[in-house]
C-alpha positions as semicolon CSV with decimal commas, in nm:
position;residue;x (nm);y (nm);z (nm)
1;X;1,916;-1,415;-1,835
2;X;1,582;-1,568;-1,912
3;X;1,637;-1,594;-2,285
4;X;1,315;-1,500;-2,435
5;X;1,322;-1,288;-2,153
6;X;1,684;-1,147;-2,036
7;X;1,705;-0,859;-1,812
8;X;1,772;-0,519;-1,735
9;X;1,710;-0,212;-1,550
10;X;1,908;-0,142;-1,242
11;X;1,599;-0,089;-1,040
12;X;1,671;0,046;-0,695
13;X;1,527;-0,136;-0,397
14;X;1,184;-0,021;-0,285
15;X;1,157;0,153;0,047
16;X;0,865;0,065;0,270
17;X;0,680;0,375;0,389
18;X;0,607;0,337;0,758
19;X;0,300;0,527;0,870
20;X;0,325;0,439;1,239
21;X;0,588;0,590;1,469
22;X;0,706;0,243;1,583
23;X;0,896;0,056;1,308
24;X;0,759;-0,283;1,207
25;X;0,985;-0,582;1,264
26;X;1,083;-0,713;0,922
27;X;0,999;-1,081;0,887
28;X;1,264;-1,201;0,638
29;X;1,630;-1,112;0,668
30;X;1,882;-1,233;0,408
31;X;2,256;-1,231;0,473
32;X;2,473;-1,303;0,170
33;X;2,795;-1,492;0,238
34;X;3,034;-1,461;-0,059
35;X;3,265;-1,759;-0,098
36;X;3,590;-1,732;-0,292
37;X;3,785;-2,022;-0,145
38;X;3,612;-2,309;-0,320
39;X;3,656;-2,639;-0,129
40;X;3,756;-2,847;-0,434
41;X;3,918;-2,780;-0,768
42;X;3,715;-2,819;-1,086
43;X;3,942;-3,107;-1,190
44;X;3,873;-3,304;-0,871
45;X;3,497;-3,257;-0,890
46;X;3,356;-3,410;-1,209
47;X;2,999;-3,325;-1,109
48;X;3,072;-2,958;-1,069
49;X;3,286;-2,891;-1,361
50;X;3,360;-2,794;-1,708
51;X;3,350;-2,436;-1,592
52;X;3,001;-2,316;-1,506
53;X;3,064;-2,034;-1,750
54;X;3,357;-1,914;-1,954
55;X;3,614;-1,754;-1,731
56;X;3,554;-1,971;-1,424
57;X;3,900;-2,061;-1,295
58;X;3,833;-2,296;-1,006
59;X;3,959;-2,240;-0,654
60;X;3,966;-1,878;-0,547
61;X;3,750;-1,738;-0,824
62;X;3,423;-1,930;-0,817
63;X;3,233;-1,629;-0,678
64;X;2,977;-1,847;-0,503
65;X;2,713;-1,724;-0,263
66;X;2,569;-1,892;0,042
67;X;2,267;-1,726;0,201
68;X;2,154;-1,718;0,563
69;X;1,777;-1,657;0,563
70;X;1,617;-1,570;0,895
71;X;1,257;-1,532;1,007
72;X;1,319;-1,244;1,246
73;X;1,010;-1,283;1,470
74;X;1,106;-1,642;1,560
75;X;1,481;-1,623;1,480
76;X;1,449;-1,953;1,291
77;X;1,695;-1,963;1,002
78;X;1,821;-2,179;0,714
79;X;2,150;-2,175;0,529
80;X;2,134;-2,205;0,150
81;X;2,424;-2,375;-0,037
82;X;2,698;-2,362;0,231
83;X;2,957;-2,503;-0,010
84;X;3,270;-2,385;0,169
85;X;3,246;-2,446;0,546
86;X;3,569;-2,257;0,620
87;X;3,395;-1,937;0,512
88;X;3,036;-2,018;0,608
89;X;3,072;-2,195;0,944
90;X;3,226;-1,896;1,130
91;X;2,933;-1,679;1,022
92;X;2,686;-1,943;1,135
93;X;2,867;-2,006;1,463
94;X;2,865;-1,638;1,550
95;X;2,495;-1,604;1,467
96;X;2,399;-1,920;1,659
97;X;2,620;-1,861;1,964
98;X;2,502;-1,501;1,998
99;X;2,139;-1,614;1,995
100;X;2,058;-1,413;1,682
101;X;1,936;-1,721;1,496
102;X;1,802;-2,068;1,559
103;X;1,956;-2,263;1,271
104;X;1,698;-2,518;1,155
105;X;1,809;-2,658;0,816
106;X;2,052;-2,669;0,525
107;X;1,889;-2,603;0,187
108;X;2,054;-2,685;-0,147
109;X;1,970;-2,567;-0,499
110;X;2,140;-2,869;-0,665
111;X;2,399;-3,138;-0,608
112;X;2,713;-2,983;-0,759
113;X;3,005;-2,969;-0,517
114;X;3,027;-2,592;-0,528
115;X;2,678;-2,581;-0,375
116;X;2,624;-2,899;-0,171
117;X;2,981;-3,018;-0,118
118;X;3,010;-2,865;0,228
119;X;2,697;-3,024;0,372
120;X;2,871;-3,301;0,566
121;X;3,113;-3,065;0,739
122;X;2,837;-2,818;0,829
123;X;2,635;-3,106;0,977
124;X;2,941;-3,219;1,173
125;X;3,019;-2,874;1,311
126;X;2,655;-2,821;1,415
127;X;2,586;-3,181;1,509
128;X;2,388;-3,093;1,821
129;X;2,128;-2,913;1,607
130;X;2,047;-3,230;1,406
131;X;1,989;-3,027;1,091
132;X;1,794;-3,173;0,799
133;X;1,932;-3,123;0,447
134;X;1,654;-3,013;0,214
135;X;1,735;-3,032;-0,155
136;X;1,736;-3,235;-0,474
137;X;1,764;-3,612;-0,455
138;X;2,135;-3,616;-0,546
139;X;2,253;-3,354;-0,295
140;X;2,511;-3,468;-0,044
141;X;2,354;-3,588;0,284
142;X;2,005;-3,495;0,165
143;X;1,723;-3,599;0,399
144;X;1,422;-3,425;0,242
145;X;1,329;-3,360;-0,123
146;X;1,003;-3,163;-0,149
147;X;0,787;-3,222;-0,454
148;X;0,745;-2,952;-0,717
149;X;0,546;-2,662;-0,568
150;X;0,542;-2,827;-0,223
151;X;0,564;-2,568;0,055
152;X;0,695;-2,544;0,411
153;X;0,761;-2,267;0,663
154;X;1,067;-2,106;0,816
155;X;0,961;-1,982;1,157
156;X;0,633;-1,791;1,180
157;X;0,630;-1,576;0,868
158;X;0,839;-1,714;0,581
159;X;0,673;-1,954;0,339
160;X;0,901;-2,157;0,113
161;X;0,800;-2,324;-0,214
162;X;1,012;-2,573;-0,407
163;X;1,023;-2,503;-0,781
164;X;1,180;-2,793;-0,969
165;X;1,384;-2,661;-1,261
166;X;1,574;-2,957;-1,411
167;X;1,836;-2,882;-1,676
168;X;2,163;-2,755;-1,530
169;X;2,123;-3,066;-1,316
170;X;1,825;-3,296;-1,303
171;X;1,784;-3,227;-0,931
172;X;1,791;-2,844;-0,959
173;X;1,539;-2,670;-0,735
174;X;1,477;-2,297;-0,710
175;X;1,339;-2,183;-0,376
176;X;1,069;-1,915;-0,364
177;X;1,046;-1,748;-0,022
178;X;0,777;-1,501;0,082
179;X;0,697;-1,325;0,408
180;X;0,385;-1,135;0,305
181;X;0,582;-0,815;0,244
182;X;0,838;-0,930;-0,008
183;X;0,929;-1,232;-0,218
184;X;1,266;-1,364;-0,330
185;X;1,387;-1,666;-0,524
186;X;1,715;-1,853;-0,477
187;X;1,800;-1,983;-0,821
188;X;2,133;-2,165;-0,780
189;X;2,280;-2,218;-1,127
190;X;1,949;-2,212;-1,313
191;X;1,918;-1,833;-1,341
192;X;2,189;-1,572;-1,289
193;X;2,161;-1,197;-1,322
194;X;2,162;-1,158;-1,699
195;X;2,227;-1,523;-1,776
196;X;2,148;-1,888;-1,712
197;X;2,343;-2,202;-1,628
198;X;2,487;-2,451;-1,871
199;X;2,271;-2,745;-1,972
200;X;2,495;-3,006;-1,809
201;X;2,223;-3,263;-1,751
202;X;1,937;-3,128;-1,960
203;X;1,808;-2,989;-2,286
204;X;1,706;-2,651;-2,430
205;X;1,343;-2,759;-2,387
206;X;1,398;-2,817;-2,015
207;X;1,569;-2,481;-1,965
208;X;1,290;-2,314;-2,163
209;X;1,041;-2,464;-1,919
210;X;1,252;-2,370;-1,618
211;X;1,298;-2,007;-1,721
212;X;1,011;-1,910;-1,947
213;X;0,740;-2,104;-1,768
214;X;0,831;-2,182;-1,407
215;X;1,035;-1,874;-1,310
216;X;0,870;-1,630;-1,551
217;X;0,536;-1,710;-1,385
218;X;0,656;-1,557;-1,057
219;X;0,551;-1,199;-0,979
220;X;0,774;-0,947;-1,154
221;X;0,887;-0,795;-0,823
222;X;1,043;-1,125;-0,705
223;X;1,407;-1,049;-0,626
224;X;1,668;-1,290;-0,764
225;X;1,946;-1,442;-0,551
226;X;2,166;-1,658;-0,778
227;X;2,434;-1,907;-0,681
228;X;2,723;-1,713;-0,837
229;X;2,830;-1,357;-0,909
230;X;2,857;-1,386;-1,287
231;X;2,692;-1,059;-1,384
232;X;2,997;-0,894;-1,541
233;X;3,064;-1,201;-1,754
234;X;2,700;-1,222;-1,857
235;X;2,690;-0,854;-1,953
236;X;2,979;-0,909;-2,194
237;X;2,762;-1,154;-2,382
238;X;2,444;-0,948;-2,350
239;X;2,605;-0,649;-2,515
240;X;2,674;-0,862;-2,823
241;X;2,306;-0,950;-2,869
242;X;2,122;-0,651;-2,720
243;X;2,209;-0,284;-2,748
244;X;1,929;-0,155;-2,526
245;X;1,917;0,100;-2,249
246;X;1,839;-0,163;-1,982
247;X;2,147;-0,362;-2,085
248;X;2,361;-0,048;-2,067
249;X;2,218;0,024;-1,723
250;X;2,303;-0,327;-1,607
251;X;2,654;-0,296;-1,747
252;X;2,710;0,028;-1,557
253;X;2,571;-0,122;-1,237
254;X;2,792;-0,432;-1,264
255;X;3,101;-0,223;-1,330
256;X;3,039;-0,018;-1,016
257;X;2,919;-0,290;-0,779
258;X;3,100;-0,610;-0,685
259;X;2,777;-0,778;-0,578
260;X;2,449;-0,778;-0,769
261;X;2,248;-1,048;-0,589
262;X;1,905;-0,935;-0,471
263;X;1,927;-0,610;-0,667
264;X;1,736;-0,731;-0,973
265;X;1,404;-0,902;-1,019
266;X;1,226;-1,156;-1,236
267;X;1,065;-0,862;-1,414
268;X;1,408;-0,720;-1,496
269;X;1,499;-1,048;-1,666
270;X;1,221;-1,032;-1,924
271;X;1,310;-0,899;-2,267
272;X;1,167;-1,079;-2,572
273;X;1,392;-0,872;-2,802
274;X;1,680;-1,110;-2,730
275;X;1,535;-1,372;-2,963
276;X;1,609;-1,150;-3,265
277;X;1,979;-1,212;-3,222
278;X;1,931;-1,586;-3,277
279;X;1,739;-1,574;-3,604
280;X;1,498;-1,825;-3,451
281;X;1,129;-1,797;-3,367
282;X;1,050;-2,118;-3,178
283;X;1,121;-2,049;-2,808
284;X;1,304;-2,379;-2,755
285;X;1,524;-2,309;-3,058
286;X;1,588;-1,959;-2,924
287;X;1,699;-2,106;-2,592
288;X;1,931;-2,357;-2,754
289;X;2,086;-2,101;-2,988
290;X;2,147;-1,846;-2,712
291;X;2,321;-2,110;-2,501
292;X;2,534;-2,213;-2,799
293;X;2,627;-1,851;-2,868
294;X;2,722;-1,793;-2,503
295;X;2,925;-2,116;-2,488
296;X;3,121;-2,012;-2,796
297;X;3,188;-1,657;-2,682
């Protein structure tokens, strides 16, 4: 949720109307890789810990996502947050060995072990590819840290922009990717569907900037790909502060779909009515109070 903004409306994906008889080759393809076998326990990973949200139970229930993003014209691809190599590497190996992708980089959203902890093993298993690790300065094996709003390309069509969003961690980066036809943002643990990450290394003011300024400035049709599937948990909190039709729609969608990544947009996350539940008016105070209320739920 972007407090001052949260979300809602289970908006169905747009269909592109093709006027020519020959289908156009889509530029950006995103394959979600759900990860349930987390490589470390919360207790053994102090950086990752303290339960990212209430109800997180460690190994086997972290509900992480890695994402394989491919520029289809060139087949160049990157893997985002491959935290658990035992689940991610077989998918990558099949895609690389079959010639469907040319794996070019590992990208991380932040340094926590349940996002960047598998980097070294992925690099080892794909050593011949000499992959760079692009992410925040504290990510494991990182080789490149783009500046805020610095851009680079994946293949021919996909442009990538680094959006620094310090708070959950000080090295958190959200990655905006566009191919001219569509735009998506990989938000790690900064923004979830209907919620945001804990302020482990930051302040309400920093999360306010990350959500209400940096991410809220993106076009409303930007689809959100978070680092975890926490939507059902977030809806439980949302229903205590908002009794709106969009929230009810999100609740119904989450109850009937195990995965919600890529199905909601930045525009869906915006709902200024949420501030009324806090009794605050200053946006930073609203952010802090909402996080406190969620933590105590």
